[in-house]
Coordinates of C-alpha atoms in Angstrom, one line a residue:
M1 CA 17.5 -43.5 -62.7
S2 CA 13.6 -44.8 -62.9
S3 CA 12.1 -43.3 -59.9
S4 CA 9.0 -44.9 -58.0
P5 CA 6.4 -42.4 -58.7
D6 CA 7.0 -43.2 -62.6
I7 CA 6.5 -47.0 -61.5
A8 CA 3.4 -45.8 -59.2
G9 CA 1.7 -43.8 -61.9
I10 CA 2.3 -46.7 -64.8
L11 CA 0.7 -48.7 -61.8
D12 CA -2.4 -46.3 -61.1
N13 CA -3.1 -46.1 -64.8
T14 CA -2.9 -49.8 -65.7
K15 CA -6.0 -50.2 -62.6
E16 CA -8.0 -47.4 -64.4
L17 CA -7.6 -48.8 -67.9
D18 CA -8.9 -52.3 -65.9
R19 CA -12.2 -50.2 -64.4
L20 CA -12.9 -48.2 -67.5
R21 CA -13.1 -51.5 -69.9
K22 CA -15.1 -53.3 -67.0
E23 CA -17.4 -50.9 -67.1
Q24 CA -17.6 -50.8 -71.0
E25 CA -18.5 -54.2 -70.9
E26 CA -21.5 -53.5 -67.8
V27 CA -22.5 -51.5 -70.6
L28 CA -22.4 -53.5 -73.4
V29 CA -24.4 -55.8 -71.6
E30 CA -27.0 -53.2 -71.2
I31 CA -27.0 -52.3 -75.1
N32 CA -27.1 -55.6 -75.7
K33 CA -29.9 -56.5 -73.8
M34 CA -31.8 -52.9 -75.3
H35 CA -31.5 -54.2 -78.5
K36 CA -32.8 -57.4 -77.8
K37 CA -36.3 -56.0 -76.3
L38 CA -36.4 -53.8 -79.5
Q39 CA -36.4 -56.5 -82.0
A40 CA -38.4 -59.0 -79.3
T41 CA -41.3 -55.8 -79.3
P42 CA -40.1 -53.0 -81.1
E43 CA -44.2 -51.5 -81.1
I44 CA -43.2 -50.6 -77.5
V45 CA -41.2 -47.1 -78.9
E46 CA -44.9 -45.7 -80.1
K47 CA -46.2 -45.5 -76.1
P48 CA -46.8 -43.1 -74.3
G49 CA -44.0 -41.9 -72.1
D50 CA -41.8 -45.1 -73.0
T51 CA -37.8 -44.0 -73.0
S52 CA -37.1 -46.8 -74.6
L53 CA -35.2 -44.7 -77.4
S54 CA -33.6 -42.1 -74.7
K55 CA -32.2 -44.8 -72.4
L56 CA -30.6 -46.5 -75.5
K57 CA -29.1 -43.0 -76.8
N58 CA -27.5 -43.1 -73.4
L59 CA -26.3 -46.3 -72.7
Y60 CA -24.4 -45.5 -76.4
I61 CA -23.4 -41.9 -74.6
Q62 CA -21.9 -43.7 -72.2
A63 CA -20.2 -46.7 -74.5
K64 CA -18.5 -43.1 -76.4
E65 CA -17.3 -41.5 -73.4
L66 CA -15.9 -44.4 -71.8
S67 CA -14.5 -45.6 -74.9
E68 CA -12.7 -42.0 -75.4
S69 CA -11.7 -42.3 -71.5
E70 CA -9.2 -45.8 -72.6
V71 CA -8.1 -44.2 -75.6
T72 CA -6.6 -41.1 -73.3
V73 CA -5.3 -43.4 -70.5
S74 CA -3.6 -45.9 -73.5
N75 CA -1.9 -43.3 -74.6
I76 CA -0.8 -41.4 -71.2
L77 CA 0.2 -44.9 -70.7
L78 CA 2.5 -45.1 -73.4
T79 CA 4.1 -41.9 -72.6
Q80 CA 5.3 -42.6 -69.5
L81 CA 6.0 -46.6 -71.1
D82 CA 8.3 -44.1 -73.8
S83 CA 9.9 -42.5 -70.8
L84 CA 11.4 -44.9 -68.7
L85 CA 13.1 -46.7 -71.4
P86 CA 16.2 -45.9 -73.6
S87 CA 15.2 -43.0 -76.4
G88 CA 17.7 -44.2 -78.6
P89 CA 20.7 -46.9 -79.7
T90 CA 22.8 -48.7 -76.8
G91 CA 25.5 -46.6 -75.6
Q92 CA 23.7 -43.3 -76.4
Q93 CA 24.1 -40.6 -73.6
R94 CA 20.1 -39.8 -71.8
R95 CA 19.5 -36.5 -73.0
K96 CA 19.6 -33.9 -70.2
L97 CA 16.2 -33.3 -67.8
V98 CA 14.7 -30.3 -69.5
A99 CA 15.4 -32.1 -73.4
E100 CA 14.0 -35.4 -72.2
G101 CA 10.7 -33.4 -71.2
N102 CA 10.1 -31.4 -74.6
D103 CA 10.6 -34.3 -76.3
Q104 CA 7.8 -35.6 -74.0
K105 CA 6.5 -33.0 -74.8
R106 CA 6.7 -33.8 -78.3
K107 CA 4.7 -37.0 -78.5
R108 CA 2.7 -36.0 -76.6
M109 CA 1.3 -33.9 -79.0
K110 CA 1.9 -36.7 -81.5
V111 CA 0.1 -38.6 -79.8
D112 CA -3.0 -36.6 -79.2
S113 CA -2.8 -36.0 -83.2
D114 CA -2.6 -39.5 -83.9
V115 CA -5.9 -40.0 -81.3
T116 CA -7.9 -37.4 -83.4
R117 CA -6.9 -38.9 -86.9
V118 CA -7.9 -42.5 -85.6
S119 CA -10.9 -41.5 -83.6
P120 CA -13.5 -40.0 -85.4
S121 CA -16.3 -39.7 -82.6
M122 CA -14.1 -37.8 -80.0
R123 CA -12.9 -35.4 -83.3
N124 CA -16.2 -34.6 -84.2
Q125 CA -16.4 -34.2 -80.3
I126 CA -14.2 -31.6 -79.2
E127 CA -14.6 -29.8 -82.3
A128 CA -19.3 -29.7 -80.9
Y129 CA -17.2 -28.7 -77.6
A130 CA -14.5 -26.1 -79.4
S131 CA -17.4 -24.8 -81.1
L132 CA -19.7 -24.0 -77.7
R133 CA -17.6 -20.8 -77.2
G134 CA -19.8 -17.8 -76.6
E135 CA -22.6 -19.9 -75.5
Q136 CA -24.8 -20.6 -72.8
V137 CA -24.5 -24.3 -71.8
A138 CA -25.6 -26.3 -68.7
A139 CA -22.6 -26.6 -66.1
R140 CA -21.9 -28.7 -63.3
V141 CA -20.1 -26.9 -61.0
T142 CA -19.3 -28.7 -57.5
A143 CA -17.1 -31.8 -57.6
D144 CA -17.7 -35.5 -58.7
D145 CA -18.3 -36.6 -54.4
A146 CA -20.0 -33.6 -53.2
E147 CA -22.6 -34.6 -51.7
K148 CA -25.2 -32.7 -54.4
D149 CA -25.2 -31.8 -57.7
E150 CA -24.9 -28.3 -58.5
W151 CA -26.0 -26.9 -62.0
F152 CA -25.8 -23.3 -64.0
V153 CA -26.7 -21.4 -66.7
V154 CA -22.8 -20.8 -68.1
K155 CA -20.9 -18.6 -70.6
V156 CA -18.5 -21.1 -72.8
I157 CA -14.8 -18.0 -72.9
H158 CA -12.2 -21.4 -74.1
F159 CA -12.0 -24.5 -74.9
D160 CA -8.8 -26.0 -74.5
R161 CA -8.0 -29.2 -76.5
E162 CA -5.0 -30.2 -75.1
T163 CA -6.4 -30.7 -72.0
K164 CA -10.0 -31.5 -72.9
E165 CA -10.9 -28.4 -70.2
V166 CA -13.7 -26.0 -70.2
E167 CA -13.7 -22.2 -68.9
V168 CA -16.6 -20.7 -68.7
L169 CA -17.8 -17.9 -66.7
D170 CA -20.4 -17.3 -64.9
E171 CA -22.6 -14.0 -65.3
E172 CA -24.6 -13.9 -62.5
P173 CA -23.5 -12.2 -59.5
G174 CA -22.4 -14.1 -56.3
D175 CA -24.5 -13.8 -52.7
D176 CA -21.3 -15.1 -51.3
E177 CA -19.5 -12.8 -49.0
E178 CA -16.3 -13.5 -51.2
G179 CA -16.9 -10.4 -53.0
G180 CA -20.2 -11.3 -54.6
G181 CA -19.1 -11.1 -59.0
Q182 CA -18.8 -13.6 -61.1
R183 CA -16.6 -16.2 -61.0
T184 CA -15.3 -18.8 -64.0
Y185 CA -14.5 -22.1 -63.5
K186 CA -12.1 -24.7 -65.4
L187 CA -14.8 -27.7 -65.8
S188 CA -14.2 -30.9 -67.7
M189 CA -16.3 -32.3 -70.8
S190 CA -18.4 -34.8 -68.8
C191 CA -19.5 -31.1 -66.3
I192 CA -20.3 -29.5 -69.6
L193 CA -24.3 -29.8 -71.1
P194 CA -25.0 -28.0 -74.2
F195 CA -29.2 -26.5 -74.8
P196 CA -30.9 -27.3 -77.6
K197 CA -30.7 -24.5 -80.5
R198 CA -33.3 -22.3 -80.3
N199 CA -34.1 -21.7 -83.8
D200 CA -34.0 -25.4 -84.4
P201 CA -36.6 -26.7 -82.4
S202 CA -37.2 -29.5 -85.4
N203 CA -33.7 -30.9 -84.7
T204 CA -34.3 -31.0 -80.5
Q205 CA -34.8 -33.9 -78.4
E206 CA -38.4 -34.4 -77.0
F207 CA -38.9 -35.5 -73.7
L208 CA -42.8 -37.1 -73.9
P209 CA -45.0 -36.5 -70.3
G210 CA -42.5 -38.6 -67.7
K211 CA -39.4 -38.4 -68.4
H212 CA -37.2 -36.6 -65.8
V213 CA -35.1 -33.9 -66.8
L214 CA -32.4 -31.5 -66.1
A215 CA -34.2 -28.2 -66.6
V216 CA -34.0 -24.3 -65.4
Y217 CA -35.5 -23.1 -63.2
P218 CA -37.9 -19.8 -64.0
G219 CA -37.0 -16.8 -63.1
T220 CA -33.0 -18.3 -62.3
T221 CA -30.0 -19.7 -63.6
A222 CA -30.2 -22.4 -61.6
L223 CA -31.0 -25.9 -63.1
Y224 CA -32.8 -29.4 -61.3
K225 CA -34.4 -32.3 -61.4
A226 CA -38.4 -32.2 -63.1
T227 CA -40.5 -34.0 -64.7
V228 CA -42.3 -33.7 -67.8
I229 CA -46.2 -32.7 -67.8
S230 CA -46.5 -31.8 -71.4
T231 CA -44.3 -31.2 -74.3
P232 CA -44.5 -28.5 -76.3
R233 CA -47.3 -28.5 -78.5
K234 CA -50.1 -26.9 -80.6
I235 CA -52.2 -25.1 -79.4
L236 CA -55.2 -22.7 -80.3
K237 CA -54.6 -18.5 -78.9
P238 CA -57.0 -15.8 -80.2
A239 CA -56.6 -14.4 -83.8
C240 CA -55.5 -10.5 -84.0
C241 CA -57.9 -8.5 -84.4
T242 CA -60.3 -11.2 -85.5
F243 CA -63.0 -13.5 -84.5
G244 CA -61.9 -16.1 -84.0
Y245 CA -58.3 -18.5 -83.1
R246 CA -55.9 -19.8 -85.1
G247 CA -53.1 -22.0 -84.1
S248 CA -49.5 -21.1 -82.6
L249 CA -46.7 -23.5 -81.9
T250 CA -45.7 -22.9 -78.2
S251 CA -41.6 -23.6 -77.3
K252 CA -42.4 -24.4 -74.1
Y253 CA -42.7 -27.3 -71.6
L254 CA -44.9 -27.5 -68.7
L255 CA -42.7 -29.3 -65.7
E256 CA -42.9 -30.3 -62.4
F257 CA -40.1 -29.3 -59.8
D258 CA -38.7 -31.7 -56.9
D259 CA -39.1 -30.2 -54.1
D260 CA -40.9 -27.0 -55.3
E261 CA -44.1 -27.6 -53.0
E262 CA -46.2 -24.9 -52.6
D263 CA -49.4 -26.3 -50.3
G264 CA -48.9 -29.6 -50.1
A265 CA -49.2 -29.7 -54.2
L266 CA -45.8 -29.9 -57.1
P267 CA -46.9 -26.2 -58.8
Q268 CA -46.9 -27.7 -62.8
R269 CA -44.0 -24.5 -64.3
T270 CA -43.9 -23.6 -67.9
V271 CA -40.0 -23.8 -68.9
P272 CA -39.0 -22.9 -73.1
F273 CA -37.3 -26.0 -74.6
H274 CA -34.2 -24.6 -75.4
K275 CA -33.7 -24.7 -71.5
V276 CA -34.0 -28.1 -70.8
V277 CA -31.1 -31.1 -71.6
A278 CA -32.1 -34.5 -70.3
L279 CA -30.9 -35.5 -66.7
P280 CA -27.4 -36.6 -66.5
E281 CA -26.5 -40.2 -65.6
G282 CA -26.5 -40.7 -61.4
H283 CA -27.8 -36.7 -61.0
R284 CA -27.8 -36.1 -56.8
Q285 CA -30.2 -33.4 -55.6

């Protein structure tokens, strides 16, 4: 006999599905607005400080994440409904609880494999996160309902393909009273931001002056909101053992961090390009 929590869980997931679809519709409206804007004035992207393409990219990322969440919730609903329906011909006895639980687990595994097969974008995203093992990333370690977001540089130690959770290690010893040692976290994929590849600056997204970003504050492993003052560029440096100068590429951004006031002004600080990422939507600081 079905239990009321089963029905309650199904109703909760249908509400979540409705919410995701409404959000998708809102994002699609914004995407269409951006398309019309770019079609009407394509030259706008060439203006210094314009963020149209960056906004469009973020909208597509948001749409993709909402779509993948819809697939996940839909499959959970299918599994819940399957567990309430007879599993065989009329008159066949229902399996024992343990056997039924194992059967549902196999169904979930099959659903996951089906999603992987029909959703290349999700498969690519999962593979990308699985490949981060051993690498440093930016991670939000605070809860979704926290007053402020806290982002730190952490090391990926494991990615669970089934739960889509990333296990990370904060390698910096804590300064609190609870031991002060290294800490591990299990975070959702949305709490992880991969850093640009240090050895591949040519394929890294460039943030133009005036753009808000999330960057590692010099001398720490914490990330804060900052404004781009200048991008990595070619500069002149004294040539070694010669009279003159030669050009070389600096791989650092010049940034102004929020709330970093000194003597009534915001100092400008240099940060390597591979320690700067896009500012997450709705960031709280």
